[in-house]
Amino acid sequence: MSMTRIALIALVGVGFLGYAAFSVITSGQVLGIDARLFLVAAPILIALTWAAINIGQAAIGQFKMMLNGGES
């Protein structure tokens, strides 16, 4: 993963965390859901996203290897 992509993901993550903190302070909700539910669901969604990205990259690699007839 390139440094640009990592920096962009980090920037978006920090921005979202800032928005979430502001939203919880002002209304007690994040994206219209109770903050407690968000605190439980957010790490699960992050883990599922990370797994989907890694599985997708592995699947693409396997597909490319299949198309090349097993050559590296």
Coordinates of N, CA and C in Angstrom, one line a residue:
M1 N 0.9 -1.2 0.0 CA 0.0 0.0 0.0 C 0.9 1.2 0.0
S2 N 0.6 2.2 -0.9 CA 1.4 3.3 -1.0 C 1.2 4.3 0.2
M3 N 2.3 5.1 0.4 CA 2.2 6.1 1.5 C 1.1 7.1 1.3
T4 N 0.8 7.4 0.1 CA -0.3 8.4 -0.2 C -1.6 7.8 0.2
R5 N -1.8 6.5 -0.1 CA -3.1 5.9 0.3 C -3.2 5.8 1.8
I6 N -2.1 5.4 2.5 CA -2.1 5.3 4.0 C -2.4 6.7 4.6
A7 N -1.8 7.7 4.1 CA -2.0 9.1 4.6 C -3.4 9.5 4.3
L8 N -4.0 9.2 3.2 CA -5.4 9.6 2.9 C -6.4 8.8 3.8
I9 N -6.1 7.6 4.1 CA -7.0 6.8 5.0 C -6.9 7.3 6.4
A10 N -5.7 7.7 6.8 CA -5.5 8.2 8.1 C -6.2 9.6 8.3
L11 N -6.1 10.4 7.2 CA -6.7 11.7 7.3 C -8.3 11.6 7.4
V12 N -8.8 10.7 6.6 CA -10.3 10.5 6.6 C -10.7 9.9 8.0
G13 N -9.9 9.0 8.5 CA -10.2 8.4 9.8 C -10.2 9.5 10.9
V14 N -9.1 10.3 10.9 CA -9.0 11.4 11.9 C -10.2 12.4 11.8
G15 N -10.5 12.7 10.5 CA -11.7 13.6 10.3 C -13.0 13.0 10.8
F16 N -13.2 11.7 10.6 CA -14.4 11.1 11.0 C -14.4 11.0 12.5
L17 N -13.3 10.7 13.2 CA -13.3 10.7 14.6 C -13.5 12.1 15.2
G18 N -13.0 13.1 14.6 CA -13.3 14.5 15.0 C -14.8 14.8 14.9
Y19 N -15.4 14.4 13.8 CA -16.8 14.6 13.6 C -17.6 13.8 14.7
A20 N -17.2 12.6 14.9 CA -17.9 11.7 15.8 C -17.9 12.3 17.2
A21 N -16.7 12.8 17.6 CA -16.5 13.4 19.0 C -17.4 14.6 19.1
F22 N -17.4 15.5 18.1 CA -18.2 16.7 18.2 C -19.7 16.3 18.2
S23 N -20.1 15.3 17.5 CA -21.5 14.9 17.4 C -21.9 14.4 18.8
V24 N -21.1 13.6 19.4 CA -21.4 13.0 20.7 C -21.5 14.1 21.8
I25 N -20.6 15.0 21.7 CA -20.6 16.1 22.7 C -21.9 17.0 22.6
T26 N -22.3 17.2 21.4 CA -23.4 18.1 21.2 C -24.8 17.5 21.2
S27 N -24.9 16.2 20.8 CA -26.2 15.6 20.7 C -26.3 14.2 21.4
G28 N -25.2 13.6 21.7 CA -25.2 12.3 22.3 C -25.4 11.2 21.3
Q29 N -25.4 11.5 20.0 CA -25.6 10.6 18.9 C -24.5 10.7 17.9
V30 N -24.2 9.6 17.1 CA -23.3 9.7 16.0 C -24.0 9.1 14.8
L31 N -24.1 9.9 13.7 CA -24.8 9.5 12.5 C -26.2 9.1 12.8
G32 N -26.8 9.7 13.8 CA -28.2 9.4 14.1 C -28.4 8.2 15.0
I33 N -27.4 7.5 15.4 CA -27.5 6.4 16.3 C -26.9 6.7 17.7
D34 N -27.4 6.0 18.7 CA -26.9 6.2 20.0 C -25.4 6.0 20.1
A35 N -24.7 6.9 20.8 CA -23.2 6.8 20.8 C -22.7 5.5 21.4
R36 N -23.4 4.9 22.3 CA -23.0 3.6 22.9 C -23.0 2.5 21.8
L37 N -24.0 2.5 21.0 CA -24.1 1.5 19.9 C -23.0 1.8 18.9
F38 N -22.7 3.0 18.6 CA -21.6 3.4 17.7 C -20.3 2.9 18.2
L39 N -20.0 3.0 19.5 CA -18.8 2.6 20.1 C -18.6 1.1 20.0
V40 N -19.7 0.3 20.0 CA -19.6 -1.1 19.9 C -19.5 -1.5 18.4
A41 N -20.3 -0.8 17.5 CA -20.3 -1.2 16.1 C -19.1 -0.7 15.3
A42 N -18.5 0.4 15.7 CA -17.4 1.0 14.9 C -16.2 0.0 14.8
P43 N -15.7 -0.5 15.9 CA -14.5 -1.4 15.8 C -14.9 -2.7 15.0
I44 N -16.1 -3.2 15.1 CA -16.5 -4.3 14.3 C -16.5 -4.0 12.8
L45 N -17.1 -2.9 12.5 CA -17.1 -2.5 11.1 C -15.7 -2.2 10.5
I46 N -14.8 -1.7 11.3 CA -13.4 -1.4 10.9 C -12.7 -2.8 10.6
A47 N -12.9 -3.7 11.5 CA -12.3 -5.1 11.4 C -12.9 -5.8 10.1
L48 N -14.2 -5.7 9.9 CA -14.8 -6.3 8.7 C -14.3 -5.6 7.4
T49 N -14.1 -4.3 7.4 CA -13.6 -3.6 6.3 C -12.1 -4.1 6.0
W50 N -11.3 -4.1 7.0 CA -9.9 -4.5 6.9 C -9.8 -6.0 6.3
A51 N -10.7 -6.9 6.9 CA -10.7 -8.2 6.4 C -11.1 -8.3 4.9
A52 N -12.1 -7.5 4.6 CA -12.6 -7.5 3.2 C -11.5 -7.0 2.2
I53 N -10.8 -6.0 2.6 CA -9.7 -5.5 1.8 C -8.6 -6.6 1.6
N54 N -8.2 -7.2 2.7 CA -7.2 -8.2 2.6 C -7.6 -9.4 1.8
I55 N -8.9 -9.9 2.0 CA -9.4 -11.0 1.3 C -9.5 -10.7 -0.2
G56 N -10.0 -9.4 -0.5 CA -10.1 -9.0 -1.9 C -8.8 -9.0 -2.6
Q57 N -7.7 -8.5 -1.9 CA -6.4 -8.4 -2.6 C -5.9 -9.9 -2.8
A58 N -6.1 -10.8 -1.9 CA -5.7 -12.1 -2.0 C -6.4 -12.8 -3.2
A59 N -7.7 -12.5 -3.3 CA -8.6 -13.1 -4.3 C -8.1 -12.6 -5.7
I60 N -7.8 -11.3 -5.8 CA -7.3 -10.8 -7.1 C -6.0 -11.4 -7.4
G61 N -5.1 -11.6 -6.5 CA -3.8 -12.3 -6.7 C -4.0 -13.7 -7.2
Q62 N -4.9 -14.4 -6.6 CA -5.2 -15.8 -7.0 C -5.8 -15.9 -8.4
F63 N -6.7 -14.9 -8.7 CA -7.3 -14.9 -10.0 C -6.2 -14.6 -11.1
K64 N -5.3 -13.6 -10.8 CA -4.3 -13.3 -11.8 C -3.4 -14.5 -12.0
M65 N -3.1 -15.3 -10.9 CA -2.2 -16.4 -11.0 C -2.9 -17.5 -11.8
M66 N -4.2 -17.7 -11.6 CA -5.0 -18.6 -12.4 C -4.9 -18.3 -13.8
L67 N -5.1 -17.0 -14.2 CA -5.1 -16.6 -15.6 C -3.7 -16.8 -16.2
N68 N -2.6 -16.7 -15.4 CA -1.3 -16.9 -15.9 C -0.9 -18.4 -16.0
G69 N -1.7 -19.3 -15.6 CA -1.4 -20.7 -15.6 C -0.5 -21.1 -14.5
G70 N -0.5 -20.4 -13.4 CA 0.3 -20.7 -12.2 C 1.7 -20.2 -12.2
E71 N 2.0 -19.4 -13.2 CA 3.4 -18.8 -13.3 C 3.4 -17.6 -12.4
S72 N 4.6 -17.3 -11.8 CA 4.7 -16.2 -11.0 C 5.0 -14.9 -11.7

